[in-house]
């Protein structure tokens, strides 16, 4: 079974621009979560999508948004990029049975550098 | 809000030494617990998980962890490490009331010297 895939793997953007990152979950997984990994803050939860609905949200500003499509693929968007948004953005997928959490499987991440 | 702390930021061991990494969490409700590993240049991989039942769980590559509810701890152990265990290890907690939100510890970098 193919793992979680993320595109692009590397991205360089300029302050003020916006960026869209893509994630394809493991086949059959309906939950997709996004995390930000930085040396200073570690791994922080951004949001989770399940059946095209945002089910959970972390403490990030509204510049960070996401969506999920009917095939469970997800995108996250960051608008008005700041230097501090430079990070590894990780996507994780899970079977996520209703009422029960299951383990999450992570993709390789998208390395975003904001200059 | 839940939080997770990992006691050691860096650990250096020789091959065949035993490894124990500490993890404590703060949350009063029911939790699911995980250890993930990130090998150099690779993505996060699940080492082991605890949802319920036997508090001693075994994972891949000879790792095990023990959930001690009274101490809010989920320490990771391996009796004899190999050079290939060099990696960063993350403890993560998922409060059952918080959906699929994982809260991670700060990570422990483990260096195994050959």
PDB file of C-alpha atoms in Angstrom:
ATOM      1  CA  UNK A   1       0.000   0.000   0.000  1.00  0.00           C
ATOM      2  CA  UNK A   2       1.443   3.379  -0.889  1.00  0.00           C
ATOM      3  CA  UNK A   3       2.204   5.719   1.985  1.00  0.00           C
ATOM      4  CA  UNK A   4       1.207   9.319   2.509  1.00  0.00           C
ATOM      5  CA  UNK A   5       2.531  11.509  -0.276  1.00  0.00           C
ATOM      6  CA  UNK A   6       3.117  15.221  -0.161  1.00  0.00           C
ATOM      7  CA  UNK A   7       3.879  17.670  -2.930  1.00  0.00           C
ATOM      8  CA  UNK A   8       5.968  19.597  -3.471  1.00  0.00           C
ATOM      9  CA  UNK A   9       8.816  18.357  -1.305  1.00  0.00           C
ATOM     10  CA  UNK A  10      10.629  21.693  -1.286  1.00  0.00           C
ATOM     11  CA  UNK A  11       9.393  25.218  -1.793  1.00  0.00           C
ATOM     12  CA  UNK A  12      10.956  28.646  -1.607  1.00  0.00           C
ATOM     13  CA  UNK A  13       8.671  31.645  -1.349  1.00  0.00           C
ATOM     14  CA  UNK A  14       8.993  35.340  -0.628  1.00  0.00           C
ATOM     15  CA  UNK A  15       7.402  37.174   2.293  1.00  0.00           C
ATOM     16  CA  UNK A  16       3.874  38.262   1.486  1.00  0.00           C
ATOM     17  CA  UNK A  17       3.243  35.508  -1.033  1.00  0.00           C
ATOM     18  CA  UNK A  18       0.858  32.631  -0.516  1.00  0.00           C
ATOM     19  CA  UNK A  19       1.493  28.921  -0.843  1.00  0.00           C
ATOM     20  CA  UNK A  20      -0.559  25.750  -1.286  1.00  0.00           C
ATOM     21  CA  UNK A  21       0.686  22.361  -0.162  1.00  0.00           C
ATOM     22  CA  UNK A  22      -0.878  19.077  -1.153  1.00  0.00           C
ATOM     23  CA  UNK A  23      -1.289  15.756   0.625  1.00  0.00           C
ATOM     24  CA  UNK A  24      -2.582  12.416  -0.603  1.00  0.00           C
ATOM     25  CA  UNK A  25      -3.451  10.056   2.249  1.00  0.00           C
ATOM     26  CA  UNK A  26      -3.056   6.317   2.366  1.00  0.00           C
ATOM     27  CA  UNK A  27      -5.800   4.664   0.355  1.00  0.00           C
ATOM     28  CA  UNK A  28      -8.896   4.207   2.514  1.00  0.00           C
ATOM     29  CA  UNK A  29      -7.850   6.769   5.103  1.00  0.00           C
ATOM     30  CA  UNK A  30     -10.442   9.485   5.541  1.00  0.00           C
ATOM     31  CA  UNK A  31      -8.757  11.646   8.158  1.00  0.00           C
ATOM     32  CA  UNK A  32      -5.944  13.988   7.237  1.00  0.00           C
ATOM     33  CA  UNK A  33      -4.080  16.095   9.772  1.00  0.00           C
ATOM     34  CA  UNK A  34      -1.462  18.757   9.230  1.00  0.00           C
ATOM     35  CA  UNK A  35       1.464  19.592  11.503  1.00  0.00           C
ATOM     36  CA  UNK A  36       4.199  22.199  11.468  1.00  0.00           C
ATOM     37  CA  UNK A  37       7.710  21.189  12.546  1.00  0.00           C
ATOM     38  CA  UNK A  38      10.303  23.817  13.448  1.00  0.00           C
ATOM     39  CA  UNK A  39      13.520  23.595  15.482  1.00  0.00           C
ATOM     40  CA  UNK A  40      12.184  26.084  18.023  1.00  0.00           C
ATOM     41  CA  UNK A  41       8.582  24.990  18.478  1.00  0.00           C
ATOM     42  CA  UNK A  42       8.828  21.311  17.582  1.00  0.00           C
ATOM     43  CA  UNK A  43       5.815  19.541  16.124  1.00  0.00           C
ATOM     44  CA  UNK A  44       2.586  21.491  16.375  1.00  0.00           C
ATOM     45  CA  UNK A  45      -0.879  20.515  15.235  1.00  0.00           C
ATOM     46  CA  UNK A  46      -2.452  22.743  12.613  1.00  0.00           C
ATOM     47  CA  UNK A  47      -5.792  21.127  11.776  1.00  0.00           C
ATOM     48  CA  UNK A  48      -7.565  17.882  10.920  1.00  0.00           C
ATOM     49  CA  UNK A  49     -10.015  17.151   8.150  1.00  0.00           C
ATOM     50  CA  UNK A  50     -12.433  14.256   8.018  1.00  0.00           C
ATOM     51  CA  UNK A  51     -14.996  13.728   5.291  1.00  0.00           C
ATOM     52  CA  UNK A  52     -14.269  17.160   3.831  1.00  0.00           C
ATOM     53  CA  UNK A  53     -14.962  18.915   7.155  1.00  0.00           C
ATOM     54  CA  UNK A  54     -12.489  20.523   9.496  1.00  0.00           C
ATOM     55  CA  UNK A  55     -12.879  18.516  12.675  1.00  0.00           C
ATOM     56  CA  UNK A  56     -10.127  19.972  14.796  1.00  0.00           C
ATOM     57  CA  UNK A  57      -7.990  23.092  14.787  1.00  0.00           C
ATOM     58  CA  UNK A  58      -4.762  24.107  16.508  1.00  0.00           C
ATOM     59  CA  UNK A  59      -3.616  27.522  17.644  1.00  0.00           C
ATOM     60  CA  UNK A  60      -2.492  29.045  14.388  1.00  0.00           C
ATOM     61  CA  UNK A  61      -3.594  32.339  12.829  1.00  0.00           C
ATOM     62  CA  UNK A  62      -6.264  32.478  10.176  1.00  0.00           C
ATOM     63  CA  UNK A  63      -3.574  32.777   7.484  1.00  0.00           C
ATOM     64  CA  UNK A  64      -3.330  29.003   7.746  1.00  0.00           C
ATOM     65  CA  UNK A  65      -6.252  27.223   6.160  1.00  0.00           C
ATOM     66  CA  UNK A  66      -6.989  23.914   4.586  1.00  0.00           C
ATOM     67  CA  UNK A  67      -9.517  21.824   2.812  1.00  0.00           C
ATOM     68  CA  UNK A  68     -10.234  18.234   1.948  1.00  0.00           C
ATOM     69  CA  UNK A  69     -11.665  16.852  -1.232  1.00  0.00           C
ATOM     70  CA  UNK A  70     -14.117  14.017  -1.732  1.00  0.00           C
ATOM     71  CA  UNK A  71     -11.252  11.617  -2.493  1.00  0.00           C
ATOM     72  CA  UNK A  72      -9.722  12.515   0.923  1.00  0.00           C
ATOM     73  CA  UNK A  73      -6.823  14.411  -0.616  1.00  0.00           C
ATOM     74  CA  UNK A  74      -6.096  17.568   1.309  1.00  0.00           C
ATOM     75  CA  UNK A  75      -4.487  20.914   0.701  1.00  0.00           C
ATOM     76  CA  UNK A  76      -3.286  23.514   3.115  1.00  0.00           C
ATOM     77  CA  UNK A  77      -2.823  27.140   2.246  1.00  0.00           C
ATOM     78  CA  UNK A  78      -0.757  29.802   3.935  1.00  0.00           C
ATOM     79  CA  UNK A  79      -1.437  33.368   2.886  1.00  0.00           C
ATOM     80  CA  UNK A  80       0.708  36.445   3.424  1.00  0.00           C
ATOM     81  CA  UNK A  81       3.784  34.402   4.243  1.00  0.00           C
ATOM     82  CA  UNK A  82       6.066  35.509   7.071  1.00  0.00           C
ATOM     83  CA  UNK A  83       9.664  34.526   7.695  1.00  0.00           C
ATOM     84  CA  UNK A  84       8.513  32.547  10.729  1.00  0.00           C
ATOM     85  CA  UNK A  85       6.420  30.288   8.521  1.00  0.00           C
ATOM     86  CA  UNK A  86       9.610  28.586   7.327  1.00  0.00           C
ATOM     87  CA  UNK A  87       9.162  25.021   8.506  1.00  0.00           C
ATOM     88  CA  UNK A  88       8.618  21.415   7.561  1.00  0.00           C
ATOM     89  CA  UNK A  89       4.898  20.868   7.025  1.00  0.00           C
ATOM     90  CA  UNK A  90       3.810  17.323   7.699  1.00  0.00           C
ATOM     91  CA  UNK A  91       0.647  15.605   6.664  1.00  0.00           C
ATOM     92  CA  UNK A  92      -0.651  12.533   8.457  1.00  0.00           C
ATOM     93  CA  UNK A  93      -3.504  10.229   7.583  1.00  0.00           C
ATOM     94  CA  UNK A  94      -5.586   7.890   9.680  1.00  0.00           C
ATOM     95  CA  UNK A  95      -8.460   5.471   9.205  1.00  0.00           C
ATOM     96  CA  UNK A  96     -10.317   7.479  11.859  1.00  0.00           C
ATOM     97  CA  UNK A  97     -13.335   5.339  12.623  1.00  0.00           C
ATOM     98  CA  UNK A  98     -16.157   7.426  14.041  1.00  0.00           C
ATOM     99  CA  UNK A  99     -15.822   7.758  17.809  1.00  0.00           C
ATOM    100  CA  UNK A 100     -12.401   6.183  17.969  1.00  0.00           C
ATOM    101  CA  UNK A 101      -8.942   7.500  17.202  1.00  0.00           C
ATOM    102  CA  UNK A 102      -6.422   5.342  15.405  1.00  0.00           C
ATOM    103  CA  UNK A 103      -2.760   5.798  14.708  1.00  0.00           C
ATOM    104  CA  UNK A 104      -1.618   8.400  12.240  1.00  0.00           C
ATOM    105  CA  UNK A 105       0.851   7.778   9.441  1.00  0.00           C
ATOM    106  CA  UNK A 106       3.047  10.626   8.339  1.00  0.00           C
ATOM    107  CA  UNK A 107       4.253  11.743   4.935  1.00  0.00           C
ATOM    108  CA  UNK A 108       7.765  12.988   4.146  1.00  0.00           C
ATOM    109  CA  UNK A 109       6.766  16.624   4.521  1.00  0.00           C
ATOM    110  CA  UNK A 110       7.095  19.781   2.469  1.00  0.00           C
ATOM    111  CA  UNK A 111      10.073  21.962   3.389  1.00  0.00           C
ATOM    112  CA  UNK A 112       8.948  25.587   3.042  1.00  0.00           C
ATOM    113  CA  UNK A 113      11.516  28.349   3.121  1.00  0.00           C
ATOM    114  CA  UNK A 114      10.311  31.937   3.233  1.00  0.00           C
ATOM    115  CA  UNK A 115      12.848  34.592   2.241  1.00  0.00           C
TER     116      UNK A 115
ATOM    117  CA  UNK B   1      -4.739  21.768  27.559  1.00  0.00           C
ATOM    118  CA  UNK B   2      -2.621  18.684  27.261  1.00  0.00           C
ATOM    119  CA  UNK B   3       1.172  18.846  27.206  1.00  0.00           C
ATOM    120  CA  UNK B   4       3.938  16.307  26.771  1.00  0.00           C
ATOM    121  CA  UNK B   5       7.458  16.512  28.120  1.00  0.00           C
ATOM    122  CA  UNK B   6      10.459  14.413  27.226  1.00  0.00           C
ATOM    123  CA  UNK B   7      13.143  14.586  29.859  1.00  0.00           C
ATOM    124  CA  UNK B   8      16.241  14.244  27.745  1.00  0.00           C
ATOM    125  CA  UNK B   9      17.007  16.327  24.696  1.00  0.00           C
ATOM    126  CA  UNK B  10      20.130  14.401  23.737  1.00  0.00           C
ATOM    127  CA  UNK B  11      21.314  10.915  24.625  1.00  0.00           C
ATOM    128  CA  UNK B  12      24.603   9.361  23.571  1.00  0.00           C
ATOM    129  CA  UNK B  13      25.094   5.623  23.948  1.00  0.00           C
ATOM    130  CA  UNK B  14      27.410   2.894  22.816  1.00  0.00           C
ATOM    131  CA  UNK B  15      26.130  -0.078  20.866  1.00  0.00           C
ATOM    132  CA  UNK B  16      24.626  -2.826  23.061  1.00  0.00           C
ATOM    133  CA  UNK B  17      23.802  -0.366  25.826  1.00  0.00           C
ATOM    134  CA  UNK B  18      20.247  -0.187  27.101  1.00  0.00           C
ATOM    135  CA  UNK B  19      18.064   2.780  26.262  1.00  0.00           C
ATOM    136  CA  UNK B  20      15.272   4.348  28.244  1.00  0.00           C
ATOM    137  CA  UNK B  21      13.596   7.588  27.181  1.00  0.00           C
ATOM    138  CA  UNK B  22      11.211   9.306  29.516  1.00  0.00           C
ATOM    139  CA  UNK B  23       7.867  10.793  28.551  1.00  0.00           C
ATOM    140  CA  UNK B  24       5.325  12.434  30.813  1.00  0.00           C
ATOM    141  CA  UNK B  25       2.052  14.001  29.848  1.00  0.00           C
ATOM    142  CA  UNK B  26      -0.434  16.202  31.574  1.00  0.00           C
ATOM    143  CA  UNK B  27      -4.053  15.427  30.894  1.00  0.00           C
ATOM    144  CA  UNK B  28      -6.647  14.094  33.267  1.00  0.00           C
ATOM    145  CA  UNK B  29      -8.794  12.180  30.816  1.00  0.00           C
ATOM    146  CA  UNK B  30      -8.383   9.072  28.729  1.00  0.00           C
ATOM    147  CA  UNK B  31      -5.447   9.179  26.344  1.00  0.00           C
ATOM    148  CA  UNK B  32      -3.876   7.262  23.527  1.00  0.00           C
ATOM    149  CA  UNK B  33      -0.073   7.220  23.580  1.00  0.00           C
ATOM    150  CA  UNK B  34       2.486   6.879  20.823  1.00  0.00           C
ATOM    151  CA  UNK B  35       6.179   6.856  20.168  1.00  0.00           C
ATOM    152  CA  UNK B  36       7.373   7.956  16.763  1.00  0.00           C
ATOM    153  CA  UNK B  37      10.904   7.835  15.393  1.00  0.00           C
ATOM    154  CA  UNK B  38      12.526  10.032  12.775  1.00  0.00           C
ATOM    155  CA  UNK B  39      15.685   8.541  11.263  1.00  0.00           C
ATOM    156  CA  UNK B  40      18.084  10.963   9.581  1.00  0.00           C
ATOM    157  CA  UNK B  41      16.592  12.094   6.283  1.00  0.00           C
ATOM    158  CA  UNK B  42      13.439  10.042   6.729  1.00  0.00           C
ATOM    159  CA  UNK B  43       9.892  10.795   7.740  1.00  0.00           C
ATOM    160  CA  UNK B  44       8.227  10.125  11.065  1.00  0.00           C
ATOM    161  CA  UNK B  45       7.484   6.453  11.604  1.00  0.00           C
ATOM    162  CA  UNK B  46       5.288   4.873  14.239  1.00  0.00           C
ATOM    163  CA  UNK B  47       7.293   2.786  16.710  1.00  0.00           C
ATOM    164  CA  UNK B  48       4.492   1.712  18.994  1.00  0.00           C
ATOM    165  CA  UNK B  49       1.126   2.711  20.349  1.00  0.00           C
ATOM    166  CA  UNK B  50      -1.041   2.269  23.417  1.00  0.00           C
ATOM    167  CA  UNK B  51      -4.818   2.516  23.320  1.00  0.00           C
ATOM    168  CA  UNK B  52      -5.934   0.249  26.142  1.00  0.00           C
ATOM    169  CA  UNK B  53      -5.278  -3.106  27.787  1.00  0.00           C
ATOM    170  CA  UNK B  54      -1.822  -4.385  28.742  1.00  0.00           C
ATOM    171  CA  UNK B  55       0.211  -1.328  29.779  1.00  0.00           C
ATOM    172  CA  UNK B  56       3.392  -2.904  28.431  1.00  0.00           C
ATOM    173  CA  UNK B  57       3.367  -2.572  24.675  1.00  0.00           C
ATOM    174  CA  UNK B  58       5.833  -3.913  22.191  1.00  0.00           C
ATOM    175  CA  UNK B  59       6.663  -2.151  18.976  1.00  0.00           C
ATOM    176  CA  UNK B  60       8.891  -2.592  15.999  1.00  0.00           C
ATOM    177  CA  UNK B  61      12.669  -3.065  16.069  1.00  0.00           C
ATOM    178  CA  UNK B  62      12.743  -4.412  19.624  1.00  0.00           C
ATOM    179  CA  UNK B  63      11.294  -1.328  21.301  1.00  0.00           C
ATOM    180  CA  UNK B  64       8.763  -1.479  24.109  1.00  0.00           C
ATOM    181  CA  UNK B  65       7.032   1.088  26.285  1.00  0.00           C
ATOM    182  CA  UNK B  66       5.220   0.985  29.584  1.00  0.00           C
ATOM    183  CA  UNK B  67       2.187   3.088  30.392  1.00  0.00           C
ATOM    184  CA  UNK B  68       2.023   3.975  34.076  1.00  0.00           C
ATOM    185  CA  UNK B  69      -1.275   5.781  34.525  1.00  0.00           C
ATOM    186  CA  UNK B  70      -0.582   6.918  38.090  1.00  0.00           C
ATOM    187  CA  UNK B  71       2.613   8.623  36.949  1.00  0.00           C
ATOM    188  CA  UNK B  72       1.219   9.944  33.645  1.00  0.00           C
ATOM    189  CA  UNK B  73       4.223   8.350  31.995  1.00  0.00           C
ATOM    190  CA  UNK B  74       4.920   6.333  28.870  1.00  0.00           C
ATOM    191  CA  UNK B  75       8.631   5.546  28.842  1.00  0.00           C
ATOM    192  CA  UNK B  76      10.317   3.928  25.868  1.00  0.00           C
ATOM    193  CA  UNK B  77      12.897   1.165  26.317  1.00  0.00           C
ATOM    194  CA  UNK B  78      15.198  -1.002  24.284  1.00  0.00           C
ATOM    195  CA  UNK B  79      17.483  -3.516  25.995  1.00  0.00           C
ATOM    196  CA  UNK B  80      20.335  -3.331  23.506  1.00  0.00           C
ATOM    197  CA  UNK B  81      20.695  -0.545  20.956  1.00  0.00           C
ATOM    198  CA  UNK B  82      22.350  -0.695  17.583  1.00  0.00           C
ATOM    199  CA  UNK B  83      24.052   2.013  15.556  1.00  0.00           C
ATOM    200  CA  UNK B  84      20.973   2.033  13.301  1.00  0.00           C
ATOM    201  CA  UNK B  85      18.871   3.269  16.246  1.00  0.00           C
ATOM    202  CA  UNK B  86      20.458   6.691  15.851  1.00  0.00           C
ATOM    203  CA  UNK B  87      17.446   8.929  15.353  1.00  0.00           C
ATOM    204  CA  UNK B  88      15.141  11.445  16.984  1.00  0.00           C
ATOM    205  CA  UNK B  89      12.359   9.971  19.094  1.00  0.00           C
ATOM    206  CA  UNK B  90       9.052  11.691  19.762  1.00  0.00           C
ATOM    207  CA  UNK B  91       6.451  10.867  22.349  1.00  0.00           C
ATOM    208  CA  UNK B  92       2.905  11.891  21.414  1.00  0.00           C
ATOM    209  CA  UNK B  93      -0.409  11.955  23.201  1.00  0.00           C
ATOM    210  CA  UNK B  94      -3.893  12.023  21.800  1.00  0.00           C
ATOM    211  CA  UNK B  95      -6.617  12.865  24.260  1.00  0.00           C
ATOM    212  CA  UNK B  96      -9.641  10.840  23.311  1.00  0.00           C
ATOM    213  CA  UNK B  97     -11.822  13.904  23.682  1.00  0.00           C
ATOM    214  CA  UNK B  98      -9.633  15.861  21.233  1.00  0.00           C
ATOM    215  CA  UNK B  99     -10.196  13.894  18.071  1.00  0.00           C
ATOM    216  CA  UNK B 100      -7.104  13.146  16.047  1.00  0.00           C
ATOM    217  CA  UNK B 101      -5.011  15.986  17.455  1.00  0.00           C
ATOM    218  CA  UNK B 102      -1.601  14.694  18.482  1.00  0.00           C
ATOM    219  CA  UNK B 103       0.409  16.653  21.036  1.00  0.00           C
ATOM    220  CA  UNK B 104       4.098  15.920  20.708  1.00  0.00           C
ATOM    221  CA  UNK B 105       6.953  16.138  23.147  1.00  0.00           C
ATOM    222  CA  UNK B 106      10.025  18.095  22.165  1.00  0.00           C
ATOM    223  CA  UNK B 107      11.877  15.029  20.967  1.00  0.00           C
ATOM    224  CA  UNK B 108      15.039  13.242  22.105  1.00  0.00           C
ATOM    225  CA  UNK B 109      18.007  12.932  19.783  1.00  0.00           C
ATOM    226  CA  UNK B 110      19.714   9.595  20.308  1.00  0.00           C
ATOM    227  CA  UNK B 111      23.210   8.982  19.002  1.00  0.00           C
ATOM    228  CA  UNK B 112      24.496   5.428  19.146  1.00  0.00           C
ATOM    229  CA  UNK B 113      28.245   5.178  18.774  1.00  0.00           C
ATOM    230  CA  UNK B 114      29.548   2.065  17.025  1.00  0.00           C
TER     231      UNK B 114
END
